[in-house]
Structures are given as structure tokens and as C-alpha cells.
Amino acid sequence: MASVQITRTYPTTPEHVWQLWTTPEGIASWWSPDGFTVEVGKLDLRPGGDLIYTMTATAPEQIAFMESHGMPLSTESRKTFVEVSEPGRLSYTSLADFIPGVDPYDFLTVVELEPVEDGVRVTMTADAMHDEEWTQRLAAGRANELDNLGRVIDAGVRA
């Protein structure tokens, strides 16, 4: 399976996107897909450091999905930073330990922030997951997260 790559361009600076991606307040403002909330429990921003957060389903559709798949409404997630190069590149492994019937495993995400004429280009590349269905879920979730990031940036730009 191929990796997932998503690119967005936002009307802001790499430093602003970096702040939204690397602070508890920034992460909580956009990280979760629609219908979920995120609360950051730990953020140790260095290679080998951890980001630990709890994601909770809050919308009826997401609650029904989680319940129908035997998954808890709240899950604690752990990411371990591999590379921290402010403000241009961030990479981390994610522990996939929440999938019923699948042994836990790590997968890598690389985020690149590149200044461009109209703002910053964000390219997120994530390893494929254990099967095509979950890889597609990952792609949809990450695309939704980046759309949410765009809304947070737009709200800040217009404020």
C-alpha cells in the first residue's frame, strides 16, 4: 500500500502553522476530525518526546460508529516525535493500538512546512495502515484535520 500524502496551502506563515501544530492550545483547536474533541495530556516537543492526547467522539454519527465497532468513545493516543526542525519539518510515529483484532503497531507521519508566495504549503505524508480500509480512513481523517486547520487559520486571519 502506498503512503497517504495531503497538501494544503494556507494564507499564513510557517511559524504560525508550527505554533498550531506544536502547542497544546494549537493542537486542541484543530487536531480532531469533525465530531471529536481532543485534550492534550502531555507534549514533550523533542526527538524521542511524546505527545499524548485523548480523543473523544462527541457527535451522534461518530458515537454510533465507535459503538458499532466495539470501540470506546474516548481513546488515548500517543505520538513519539522523530524529527523536530522548527519551523519547517516535524515527524512523528503514531501508535495504532485502538483497532479491534489488530496487534498494535507504529506508523510514521512527516509534516513539511514550506513558505510560498501566498502563504505556507503544508505537506503531510503518512505511512499506510494495516489494510486499505484503514488507510482510507486515515486519509479522510487527516484531510478533515487539515481542513479544520485551515478554518482555524482563516478565523485568525480575519479576526
XYZ file of C-alpha atoms in Angstrom:
159
model
C 0.000 0.000 0.000
C 1.161 3.470 -0.818
C 1.592 6.183 1.750
C -1.008 8.924 2.129
C 0.047 12.426 1.059
C -2.100 15.528 1.544
C -1.084 19.074 0.653
C -2.773 22.342 1.608
C -1.722 25.972 1.238
C -2.748 28.441 3.938
C -2.560 32.270 3.989
C -0.201 32.476 6.954
C 3.408 31.875 7.944
C 5.236 28.606 8.654
C 5.780 29.915 12.203
C 2.018 30.259 12.766
C 1.292 26.744 11.473
C 4.177 25.425 13.596
C 2.634 27.025 16.704
C -0.762 25.456 15.925
C 0.906 22.047 15.428
C 3.234 22.101 18.450
C 1.368 23.659 21.394
C -1.430 22.103 23.479
C -3.760 25.019 22.696
C -2.973 24.882 18.990
C -3.432 21.108 18.762
C -6.744 21.217 20.666
C -8.060 23.890 18.269
C -7.971 21.738 15.114
C -6.415 18.282 15.560
C -9.571 16.229 15.914
C -11.727 15.192 12.975
C -15.266 16.556 12.851
C -17.409 15.080 15.595
C -14.494 14.566 18.015
C -12.650 16.687 20.570
C -9.007 16.486 21.645
C -7.450 17.171 25.026
C -3.642 17.208 25.240
C -2.280 15.426 28.319
C 1.457 15.623 27.559
C 3.567 17.423 24.975
C 7.346 16.920 25.003
C 8.446 18.545 21.745
C 11.834 16.958 21.033
C 13.063 13.878 19.177
C 12.040 10.936 21.359
C 9.460 13.067 23.208
C 5.789 12.178 23.358
C 2.500 13.794 22.527
C -0.282 12.093 24.474
C -3.866 13.189 23.987
C -7.384 11.920 24.467
C -9.772 11.989 21.517
C -13.455 11.729 22.342
C -16.379 11.158 19.981
C -18.973 13.872 20.609
C -21.285 13.864 17.569
C -24.068 11.276 17.202
C -22.696 9.795 13.944
C -19.205 9.316 15.380
C -20.559 7.918 18.646
C -22.664 5.398 16.685
C -19.641 4.387 14.547
C -17.428 3.845 17.589
C -20.097 1.849 19.417
C -20.941 -0.285 16.369
C -17.261 -1.281 16.018
C -16.846 -2.082 19.713
C -14.537 0.887 20.223
C -14.594 3.189 23.278
C -15.890 6.760 22.816
C -12.625 8.143 24.224
C -9.204 6.847 23.293
C -5.798 7.944 24.496
C -3.376 8.332 21.622
C 0.400 8.520 21.694
C 2.744 10.011 19.157
C 6.521 9.983 19.518
C 8.454 12.758 17.818
C 11.172 11.624 15.413
C 12.248 14.975 13.945
C 11.603 18.488 15.243
C 13.042 21.170 12.934
C 11.251 24.448 13.654
C 9.519 25.805 11.612
C 9.955 23.581 8.566
C 9.662 19.894 9.392
C 8.048 17.729 12.031
C 7.757 13.963 12.030
C 6.290 11.524 14.493
C 5.205 7.947 14.855
C 1.644 7.176 15.897
C 0.739 4.119 17.897
C -2.271 2.359 16.345
C -3.449 0.417 19.385
C -7.185 1.032 19.117
C -8.227 -1.310 16.290
C -10.146 -4.383 17.456
C -8.442 -7.620 16.371
C -5.252 -5.924 15.152
C -1.969 -6.027 17.072
C -0.674 -2.524 17.950
C 1.839 -1.002 15.536
C 3.514 2.345 14.815
C 3.258 4.345 11.612
C 5.175 7.467 10.595
C 3.816 10.902 9.660
C 6.042 13.615 8.181
C 4.853 17.230 8.056
C 6.692 19.734 5.872
C 6.023 23.491 6.008
C 7.264 25.453 3.025
C 6.889 29.210 2.541
C 5.246 30.021 -0.786
C 4.133 33.265 -2.421
C 0.609 33.168 -0.977
C 1.438 31.721 2.465
C 2.664 28.316 3.542
C 2.367 24.953 1.842
C 1.794 22.109 4.271
C 2.543 18.598 3.021
C 1.605 15.702 5.288
C 2.813 12.226 4.354
C 1.684 9.248 6.438
C 2.582 5.590 6.159
C -0.185 3.292 5.017
C -2.014 1.452 7.772
C -2.507 -2.331 8.041
C -5.151 -2.535 5.298
C -6.724 -0.416 2.567
C -9.906 0.347 4.528
C -7.994 1.792 7.483
C -5.583 3.618 5.167
C -8.582 5.292 3.503
C -9.992 6.189 6.940
C -6.609 7.679 7.832
C -6.560 9.707 4.599
C -10.097 11.007 5.157
C -9.393 11.851 8.800
C -6.146 13.653 8.049
C -7.749 15.601 5.177
C -10.557 16.641 7.534
C -7.990 17.688 10.165
C -6.129 19.836 7.621
C -9.425 21.425 6.559
C -10.049 22.203 10.254
C -6.545 23.701 10.488
C -7.437 25.925 7.536
C -10.607 27.108 9.281
C -8.632 27.986 12.434
C -6.074 29.896 10.346
C -8.807 31.703 8.371
C -10.597 32.693 11.584
C -7.346 34.098 12.953
C -6.522 35.931 9.730
C -9.961 37.551 9.624
C -10.077 38.425 13.315
